[in-house]
Amino acid sequence: MLKEILPDIYLIEVPLPGNPLKNLNSYFIRGGERNLLVDTGFNRQECRVALTGALDALGADMGRTDIFLTHMHSDHSGLATGIASPTSKIYISAKDHAWMRQVFSPNGWENLNRSLARLGFSDEEVTENRVTNPLWRYSPPLDTIDAAYTAIEDGFSLSPGLYRLRAIETPGHTPGHMCLYAEEQKLLFCGDHIIFDISPNITSWRNERTQNEQLALYLYMESLKRVRELDVKTALSAHRRAMGECRERIDEILRHHRVRLEEVRGIVKKYPRSTVSGIAARMTWVSRSGWESFPVAQKWFAVGEALAHLEYLAAKGDIVQETEGVQLTFI
Ligand SMILES: [Zn+2]
């Protein structure tokens, strides 16, 4: 689907077959000298056909088009290098550029597998995740990750056509997620920072060097408060329904995480020394089918979300993290 939603801004709905996110909203901004495309889709045929078909229908000249990635996840970054021209710039935050290299490197897999065992996944689930997880299955080509991107910092500005856009770093969903804000039009490209129909997945990316104030959920809630200060008339999200009310949704998401924190704290008190996977299995999920029927990639997102809440509670001193054998547990 292709629609002009604001002057010179087109919404391109890219389908994500079989994925609960359903679609990726890519935005094309027609500019004078340079056009700008915000986010792209998975590196898979169905996405490529939808995106390039829409760009053709718009008469978009990729020789005069740059790409902005709100973050490194494959449903946003997957097609960027494949559709870019030799003169296109692909902008991504320096933090997500570094994170992308780490996650998609061959070592990224090994680290992931180690962490899955720590979180209570079985060997079969680890193997299945390796094959099915869309983050890796449809990732951008590895050989382009170093060279093809232009790493940017908070405050970086871009001026396609009518719009003067400022990149606002909003860490949480990923370490260097960015929104784009046009003050004059009170317009915000939210990426996955704000989604109107589902709550954005906040997962732990902790390593040995992570400080408490750098924990994913803590950063995410701070980033929501930062964006809440902006004067936004039109908020454009990256998944499902494109437009919605920004402040109202931020308040709902903040409330959602406070409720979640209470829920997770209650589960730990009732079932001390459970694995993270065991805790995630007892949390409330929107899907009506039971935990056991979740595809492993969904379990992986859910367990990451459980861990982000557990780490937040542990940093506050509400619960205590322990290690039993190779597994992480909480009391
Ligand atoms: Zn994402």
Coordinates of C-alpha atoms in Angstrom, one line a residue, residues 16 19-25 75-76 173 191-202 220 224 237-242 249-250 252-254 256-257 260 285-287 298 301 305:
L16 CA 6.2 -8.9 7.2
N19 CA 5.5 -12.0 11.8
P20 CA 3.3 -10.7 14.6
L21 CA 4.4 -7.1 13.8
K22 CA 2.4 -7.6 10.5
N23 CA 3.9 -4.7 8.5
L24 CA 6.8 -2.3 8.4
N25 CA 5.8 1.3 7.7
D75 CA 13.0 -5.5 9.6
H76 CA 14.3 -1.9 9.3
H173 CA 14.4 -0.7 22.0
G191 CA 10.5 4.1 14.6
D192 CA 9.9 1.3 17.2
H193 CA 10.1 3.8 20.1
I194 CA 6.4 4.2 20.0
I195 CA 4.0 1.7 18.5
F196 CA 0.3 2.4 18.8
D197 CA -1.2 -1.1 18.7
I198 CA 1.3 -3.2 20.6
S199 CA 4.0 -2.3 23.1
P200 CA 7.5 -2.1 21.6
N201 CA 9.7 -5.0 22.6
I202 CA 12.3 -4.0 25.2
Y220 CA 13.7 3.2 27.4
L224 CA 9.9 8.1 26.4
S237 CA 5.2 4.7 13.8
A238 CA 7.1 1.9 12.1
H239 CA 4.6 -0.9 12.7
R240 CA 0.9 -1.6 12.4
R241 CA -1.2 1.6 12.5
A242 CA 0.9 4.4 11.2
R249 CA 0.5 6.6 24.0
I250 CA 3.7 7.3 25.9
E252 CA 0.1 4.1 28.3
I253 CA 3.4 2.5 27.6
L254 CA 5.0 3.9 30.8
H256 CA 2.3 -0.8 30.9
H257 CA 5.9 -1.2 32.1
R260 CA 4.8 -5.4 34.2
W285 CA 1.1 -12.3 26.9
V286 CA -1.5 -11.0 24.4
S287 CA -1.3 -14.2 22.3
Q298 CA 8.6 -15.4 20.0
F301 CA 11.6 -11.9 22.4
E305 CA 11.6 -8.7 27.8

